Short mmCIF file of C-alpha atoms in Angstrom, two decimals:
data_model
loop_
_atom_site.label_atom_id
_atom_site.label_comp_id
_atom_site.label_asym_id
_atom_site.label_seq_id
_atom_site.Cartn_x
_atom_site.Cartn_y
_atom_site.Cartn_z
CA MET P 1 67.68 91.01 105.09
CA ALA P 2 68.16 89.81 101.51
CA LEU P 3 71.27 90.08 99.46
CA ILE P 4 71.41 93.01 97.09
CA PHE P 5 73.49 90.94 94.67
CA GLN P 6 71.23 87.87 94.37
CA ARG P 7 71.75 87.78 90.62
CA LEU P 8 75.41 86.90 91.18
CA ALA P 9 75.04 84.89 94.36
CA ARG P 10 76.15 81.29 93.86
CA ASN P 11 77.47 78.54 96.04
CA PHE P 12 79.51 76.03 94.12
CA ILE P 13 82.97 74.51 93.83
CA LYS P 14 85.08 75.70 90.92
CA ASN P 15 88.87 75.65 90.96
CA GLY P 16 88.87 75.65 94.75
CA TYR P 17 86.30 78.46 94.91
CA PHE P 18 83.91 78.20 97.87
CA PRO P 19 81.85 81.44 97.95
CA THR P 20 80.11 82.36 101.18
CA ASP P 21 76.40 81.61 101.13
CA GLU P 22 73.68 84.23 101.60
CA THR P 23 72.49 83.07 105.03
CA THR P 24 76.00 83.15 106.48
CA ILE P 25 76.64 86.67 105.19
CA GLU P 26 73.38 87.94 106.67
CA ARG P 27 74.04 86.47 110.11
CA LEU P 28 77.64 87.71 110.23
CA LEU P 29 76.61 91.24 109.27
CA ALA P 30 74.11 91.25 112.12
CA MET P 31 77.02 90.78 114.55
CA PHE P 32 78.84 93.94 113.43
CA ASP P 33 79.01 96.87 115.82
CA VAL P 34 80.45 100.00 114.25
CA LYS P 35 80.38 103.72 114.88
CA PRO P 36 80.10 106.37 112.15
CA GLY P 37 83.43 107.03 110.53
CA LYS P 38 85.58 105.47 107.84
CA VAL P 39 86.27 101.75 107.62
CA ARG P 40 88.61 99.88 105.29
CA LEU P 41 87.62 96.36 104.26
CA ILE P 42 89.71 93.75 102.47
CA ASP P 43 89.03 90.28 101.11
CA PRO P 44 92.23 88.62 99.80
CA CYS P 45 90.18 85.86 98.12
CA CYS P 46 87.25 88.00 97.05
CA GLY P 47 85.94 85.87 94.19
CA GLU P 48 83.21 87.93 92.53
CA GLY P 49 83.29 90.40 95.44
CA ILE P 50 79.78 89.63 96.67
CA ALA P 51 80.55 89.02 100.36
CA LEU P 52 82.66 92.16 100.79
CA ALA P 53 80.23 94.24 98.74
CA GLU P 54 77.46 93.15 101.10
CA CYS P 55 79.59 94.25 104.07
CA ALA P 56 80.21 97.65 102.50
CA ASN P 57 76.55 98.11 101.63
CA TYR P 58 75.45 97.18 105.15
CA LEU P 59 77.94 99.62 106.71
CA HIS P 60 76.71 102.36 104.38
CA THR P 61 73.26 101.97 105.91
CA LEU P 62 74.90 102.76 109.28
CA ASN P 63 76.42 106.01 107.92
CA VAL P 64 79.87 104.47 107.64
CA ASP P 65 82.22 105.58 104.86
CA THR P 66 83.83 102.43 103.47
CA PHE P 67 86.75 101.53 101.22
CA SER P 68 86.56 97.95 99.94
CA ALA P 69 89.55 96.18 98.41
CA GLY P 70 89.90 92.68 97.05
CA ILE P 71 92.45 90.32 95.54
CA GLU P 72 91.39 87.59 93.13
CA TYR P 73 93.46 85.14 91.11
CA GLU P 74 90.86 84.09 88.52
CA ALA P 75 90.42 86.65 85.74
CA GLU P 76 86.66 86.42 85.19
CA ARG P 77 85.83 86.62 88.88
CA ALA P 78 88.22 89.54 89.31
CA LEU P 79 86.47 91.36 86.46
CA ASN P 80 83.10 90.89 88.17
CA ALA P 81 84.51 92.00 91.53
CA LYS P 82 85.73 95.26 90.00
CA THR P 83 82.11 96.22 89.37
CA LEU P 84 81.24 95.81 93.08
CA LEU P 85 84.34 96.84 95.05
CA ASP P 86 86.36 100.04 95.16
CA HIS P 87 89.69 98.44 94.29
CA VAL P 88 90.46 94.93 93.01
CA VAL P 89 93.84 93.44 92.14
CA HIS P 90 93.83 90.52 89.71
CA SER P 91 96.83 88.58 90.95
CA ASP P 92 98.16 85.66 92.94
CA ILE P 93 98.36 86.57 96.63
CA GLN P 94 102.07 85.69 96.58
CA ASP P 95 102.70 88.47 94.05
CA CYS P 96 100.78 91.17 95.97
CA VAL P 97 102.18 94.04 98.00
CA VAL P 98 99.74 95.26 100.67
CA SER P 99 100.36 97.83 103.39
CA SER P 100 100.48 96.27 106.84
CA GLY P 101 97.95 97.26 109.50
CA GLN P 102 95.86 99.41 107.18
CA PHE P 103 92.50 97.57 107.19
CA ASN P 104 89.80 97.42 109.85
CA LEU P 105 88.05 94.28 108.62
CA LEU P 106 89.66 91.20 107.06
CA TRP P 107 87.15 88.87 105.43
CA LEU P 108 89.06 85.66 104.74
CA ASN P 109 87.44 82.71 103.00
CA PRO P 110 90.60 81.17 101.49
CA PRO P 111 91.00 78.33 99.00
CA TYR P 112 90.81 74.91 100.65
CA GLY P 113 93.32 72.09 100.31
CA ASP P 114 96.95 71.11 100.69
CA ARG P 115 99.62 73.44 99.38
CA ILE P 116 101.75 72.23 96.50
CA THR P 117 105.15 73.90 96.56
CA ASP P 118 108.62 73.27 95.21
CA GLN P 119 110.09 73.63 98.68
CA VAL P 120 111.92 70.83 100.42
CA TYR P 121 109.61 68.71 102.54
CA ARG P 122 109.65 69.90 106.11
CA ASP P 123 108.82 68.14 109.35
CA ARG P 124 105.05 68.38 109.75
CA SER P 125 105.40 68.38 113.51
CA SER P 126 106.71 71.96 113.37
CA ALA P 127 103.58 73.52 111.85
CA GLY P 128 101.22 70.70 111.13
CA ARG P 129 99.90 69.88 107.69
CA ASP P 130 100.80 72.52 105.11
CA ARG P 131 97.42 73.76 103.87
CA LEU P 132 96.24 76.75 101.90
CA GLU P 133 93.98 77.88 104.74
CA LYS P 134 96.98 78.27 107.05
CA TYR P 135 99.12 79.95 104.43
CA PHE P 136 96.49 82.58 103.62
CA LEU P 137 95.97 83.37 107.30
CA SER P 138 99.70 83.92 107.91
CA ARG P 139 100.04 85.88 104.68
CA THR P 140 97.08 88.22 105.20
CA LEU P 141 96.68 88.71 108.97
CA PRO P 142 99.38 91.47 108.95
CA MET P 143 97.09 93.51 106.67
CA LEU P 144 94.67 93.88 109.58
CA HIS P 145 95.03 96.82 111.95
CA PHE P 146 95.54 95.96 115.64
CA GLY P 147 92.04 95.71 117.07
CA GLY P 148 90.62 95.05 113.61
CA LEU P 149 88.09 92.27 113.07
CA LEU P 150 88.94 88.96 111.40
CA ILE P 151 86.25 86.83 109.74
CA TYR P 152 87.94 83.49 108.96
CA ILE P 153 85.84 80.87 107.15
CA ILE P 154 87.38 77.38 106.84
CA PRO P 155 86.42 73.69 106.92
CA HIS P 156 86.23 72.52 110.54
CA TYR P 157 88.78 69.72 110.07
CA VAL P 158 91.58 72.23 109.33
CA LEU P 159 91.64 73.30 113.00
CA ASP P 160 94.60 71.19 114.14
CA LYS P 161 96.55 72.12 117.26
CA HIS P 162 99.01 74.31 115.34
CA LEU P 163 96.34 76.47 113.70
CA ALA P 164 94.31 76.54 116.92
CA ARG P 165 97.30 77.86 118.87
CA GLN P 166 98.02 80.48 116.24
CA LEU P 167 94.44 81.75 116.34
CA VAL P 168 94.26 81.82 120.15
CA ARG P 169 97.60 83.64 120.41
CA SER P 170 96.72 86.18 117.70
CA LEU P 171 93.09 87.05 118.51
CA ASP P 172 91.12 88.56 121.36
CA GLU P 173 87.43 87.77 121.99
CA LEU P 174 87.76 84.69 119.81
CA SER P 175 84.65 82.65 119.02
CA CYS P 176 83.93 79.82 116.61
CA TYR P 177 80.57 78.98 115.02
CA ARG P 178 79.50 76.34 112.57
CA LEU P 179 77.84 77.71 109.45
CA PRO P 180 74.24 76.92 108.54
CA GLU P 181 75.34 75.72 105.08
CA GLU P 182 76.24 72.02 105.45
CA ARG P 183 77.84 71.12 102.16
CA PHE P 184 81.37 72.39 102.81
CA LYS P 185 81.49 71.57 106.55
CA GLN P 186 82.60 75.11 107.35
CA VAL P 187 83.09 77.02 110.57
CA VAL P 188 83.80 80.71 111.06
CA VAL P 189 86.40 81.98 113.54
CA ILE P 190 85.84 85.58 114.64
CA GLY P 191 88.13 87.77 116.71
CA HIS P 192 90.06 91.01 117.02
CA ARG P 193 93.73 91.07 116.09
CA ARG P 194 95.91 91.27 119.18
CA ARG P 195 98.88 93.65 119.22
CA THR P 196 101.27 91.04 120.62
CA ASP P 197 101.01 87.26 120.65
CA GLY P 198 99.59 86.22 123.99
CA GLN P 199 99.55 82.97 125.85
CA ALA P 200 97.47 80.32 124.17
CA SER P 201 94.64 79.37 126.50
CA ALA P 202 94.78 75.59 126.74
CA ALA P 203 91.00 75.34 127.22
CA LEU P 204 90.27 77.41 124.10
CA VAL P 205 92.85 75.54 122.04
CA ASN P 206 91.36 72.22 123.09
CA HIS P 207 87.88 73.53 122.23
CA LEU P 208 88.97 74.36 118.68
CA ILE P 209 90.68 70.98 118.31
CA ALA P 210 87.50 69.29 119.48
CA ILE P 211 85.54 71.20 116.82
CA ALA P 212 88.02 69.91 114.24
CA ASN P 213 87.02 66.38 115.22
CA ASP P 214 83.31 67.09 115.63
CA ARG P 215 81.84 70.15 113.90
CA ASP P 216 78.61 69.88 115.90
CA LEU P 217 80.53 70.96 119.03
CA ALA P 218 80.62 74.48 117.61
CA PRO P 219 77.42 76.47 118.20
CA LEU P 220 75.40 77.30 115.12
CA LEU P 221 75.92 80.81 113.81
CA PRO P 222 72.83 82.44 115.32
CA GLU P 223 70.12 84.16 113.34
CA ILE P 224 69.79 86.65 116.19
CA PRO P 225 73.31 87.56 117.33
CA ASP P 226 74.35 86.37 120.75
CA ARG P 227 77.13 88.96 120.83
CA LEU P 228 78.41 91.93 118.87
CA TYR P 229 81.85 92.52 117.41
CA ALA P 230 83.15 96.08 117.18
CA ILE P 231 84.80 97.21 113.96
CA PRO P 232 87.23 100.07 114.62
CA VAL P 233 87.31 103.08 112.31
CA VAL P 234 90.31 104.45 110.45
CA THR P 235 92.62 106.39 112.76
CA THR P 236 94.59 109.54 111.97
CA ALA P 237 97.80 107.49 111.97
CA MET P 238 96.31 105.16 109.37
CA GLU P 239 95.22 108.10 107.23
CA ASN P 240 98.73 109.57 107.32
CA LYS P 241 100.25 106.32 106.09
CA THR P 242 100.23 105.51 102.36
CA LEU P 243 97.76 102.76 101.55
CA GLU P 244 99.26 100.35 99.05
CA ILE P 245 97.64 97.32 97.47
CA ARG P 246 99.09 96.21 94.16
CA SER P 247 100.63 93.33 92.24
CA SER P 248 104.39 93.10 91.80
CA ARG P 249 103.80 91.10 88.59
CA PRO P 250 101.25 92.98 86.50
CA THR P 251 99.69 91.18 83.57
CA LEU P 252 99.54 92.59 80.04
CA GLU P 253 95.82 93.28 80.52
CA GLN P 254 96.53 95.26 83.70
CA VAL P 255 99.21 97.36 82.00
CA GLU P 256 96.81 98.13 79.14
CA GLU P 257 94.04 99.05 81.58
CA VAL P 258 96.29 101.43 83.53
CA SER P 259 97.67 103.00 80.36
CA ARG P 260 94.11 103.71 79.20
CA GLN P 261 93.18 105.27 82.52
CA HIS P 262 96.44 107.19 82.93
CA PRO P 263 97.99 108.01 79.54
CA CYS P 264 101.11 109.33 81.28
CA LEU P 265 102.47 112.79 80.51
CA TRP P 266 102.93 112.72 76.75
CA THR P 267 99.76 114.65 75.98
CA ASP P 268 100.84 117.38 78.42
CA PHE P 269 104.59 117.08 77.96
CA ALA P 270 105.19 120.74 77.14
CA GLN P 271 103.03 121.91 80.04
CA HIS P 272 104.72 119.73 82.68
CA PHE P 273 108.28 120.27 81.45
CA LYS P 274 107.74 123.92 80.49
CA GLN P 275 109.23 123.52 77.03
CA ARG P 276 109.35 126.59 74.88
CA SER P 277 109.52 126.65 71.14
CA VAL P 278 113.00 127.52 69.88
CA VAL P 279 113.13 130.25 67.26
CA LYS P 280 115.82 129.48 64.71
CA ARG P 281 117.70 132.60 63.72
CA ARG P 282 119.83 133.02 60.65
CA PRO P 283 123.50 133.81 61.30
CA ALA P 284 124.60 137.41 61.00
CA ARG P 285 126.84 136.60 58.07
CA ALA P 286 127.51 133.76 55.70
CA LEU P 287 129.32 130.86 57.37
CA SER P 288 132.71 129.83 56.16
CA ASP P 289 133.45 126.24 55.13
CA TRP P 290 135.25 125.79 58.49
CA HIS P 291 132.17 126.89 60.42
CA LEU P 292 129.88 124.63 58.41
CA ALA P 293 132.15 121.63 58.94
CA LEU P 294 132.32 122.31 62.67
CA MET P 295 128.55 122.62 63.00
CA LEU P 296 128.02 119.43 61.04
CA ALA P 297 130.50 117.53 63.20
CA ALA P 298 128.83 118.84 66.38
CA GLY P 299 125.45 117.53 65.21
CA GLN P 300 123.92 121.00 64.97
CA VAL P 301 123.32 120.83 61.26
CA SER P 302 121.50 117.96 59.59
CA GLY P 303 119.11 117.32 56.77
CA VAL P 304 119.16 117.07 53.00
CA VAL P 305 121.84 119.03 51.16
CA THR P 306 122.08 119.39 47.39
CA SER P 307 125.38 119.90 45.59
CA ALA P 308 125.87 122.20 42.67
CA GLY P 309 125.79 119.17 40.40
CA GLY P 310 122.36 118.09 41.74
CA ARG P 311 123.50 115.27 44.03
CA LYS P 312 121.34 114.95 47.15
CA LEU P 313 122.70 113.71 50.46
CA LEU P 314 121.00 113.26 53.82
CA VAL P 315 123.69 114.28 56.32
CA LYS P 316 124.03 114.00 60.09
CA GLY P 317 127.11 115.00 62.03
CA GLY P 318 128.44 113.95 65.39
CA THR P 319 131.55 113.77 67.54
CA HIS P 320 133.06 110.90 69.48
CA LYS P 321 136.00 110.66 71.81
CA GLU P 322 139.07 108.55 71.16
CA LYS P 323 142.07 107.77 73.35
CA GLU P 324 145.43 108.66 71.87
CA SER P 325 148.43 106.91 73.37
CA SER P 326 152.00 108.25 73.30
CA LEU P 327 155.23 107.03 74.87
CA GLU P 328 157.66 109.37 76.61
CA ILE P 329 161.19 108.14 77.35
CA THR P 330 163.26 109.89 80.01
CA GLU P 331 166.91 109.17 80.87
CA ASN P 332 167.80 109.74 84.53
CA GLU P 333 171.11 111.05 85.86
CA ASP P 334 172.15 107.56 86.91
CA GLY P 335 171.71 106.33 83.37
CA THR P 336 168.44 104.48 83.91
CA VAL P 337 165.64 104.97 81.44
CA GLU P 338 162.01 105.51 82.36
CA GLU P 339 159.11 105.00 79.99
CA THR P 340 155.84 106.86 80.55
CA ARG P 341 152.70 106.08 78.58
CA VAL P 342 150.43 109.11 78.18
CA LEU P 343 146.74 108.79 77.24
CA THR P 344 145.17 111.86 75.66
CA ASP P 345 141.52 112.40 74.82
CA ARG P 346 140.94 113.38 71.21
CA PHE P 347 137.55 114.47 69.91
CA VAL P 348 136.96 113.16 66.41
CA PRO P 349 134.23 114.72 64.25
CA ILE P 350 132.39 112.38 61.93
CA ILE P 351 129.68 113.05 59.38
CA LYS P 352 127.41 110.36 57.98
CA ALA P 353 125.66 110.83 54.68
CA ILE P 354 123.14 108.81 52.68
CA ASP P 355 122.65 109.29 48.98
CA VAL P 356 118.94 110.05 48.62
CA GLU P 357 118.84 110.86 44.91
CA PRO P 358 116.71 108.08 43.33
CA THR P 359 118.43 108.36 39.95
CA SER P 360 121.93 108.12 41.43
CA ALA P 361 123.98 104.96 40.95
CA GLU P 362 124.89 105.19 44.64
CA PHE P 363 121.30 105.63 45.85
CA GLY P 364 120.85 104.37 49.42
CA GLN P 365 124.57 104.02 50.13
CA VAL P 366 125.98 105.34 53.40
CA PHE P 367 129.13 107.44 53.38
CA THR P 368 131.41 108.53 56.17
CA ILE P 369 132.95 111.97 55.89
CA ARG P 370 135.94 112.58 58.12
#
């Protein structure tokens, strides 16, 4: 079987990017055992999306309805992945929010190397060497549904006793193969996520540690599969739960993209909020000066007014509340005096006006009418 995305297929190192080679993808796909239904796939380090797109395409040939999601930090690769996958988030994994237990397949080929953090140095004996491969596994394994399939591609020397124990405790039907591509010294760990951490089999842990020291101890990923791995389908409980995969720190480009796709409600504002046009009716009789002043102060009348002498003012009225303080003195029967301070709300009308007559000497000046 040949890749359908050969034009994009590459295998090179760039900013910690180690894409999965064609031969490895083909042999891993041959190990999949899936029934017709719906399957959710996720690759938290999807690069250009080729590996996960190949998975989705292969499952389509088996009459499986797929939803493929990816996360990618590098902008250009994320842009390419969006053309191949159903949903791609351009973000750092640390800034992503992803629903737990909502994916049936986790394809994890993380960045390789030591983590550089601003955290205080911790005792390495507690969790071994702090590497990106370990961090990404801990960060993304909760995304996988219990019983879901993990494909974990890492350099063989990362398998220290701490990572080996974590994998053996977390996975059922665990197996480890060395990849046919030799340049990056990779192995692939395959297994189903276990519902509860089990006892770490000493023999299996020691086997993984031995592979860390000698990659040739791992069997070669076979061209003809020596076993099959079931991929569960989406359950009703999963369907009823909201699927969320997003960045908590969107970039400016992401905001612009979303705003273009979803221009909010402004174009349909009247329809959604059921606004009706207001018909302005003239009063039944001429308003007195008192009525006009009151309407101005309440902000119900505004605009340009012209005096009899031709002066033009742009007026806008409003009202604000002020506290008025008064002191009440009371003399008691025993001759003592009590003072009581009383605060009273007072509504003060105010009218602002701007001289808008260009020929006026006061053109542009703001007046306050009280």
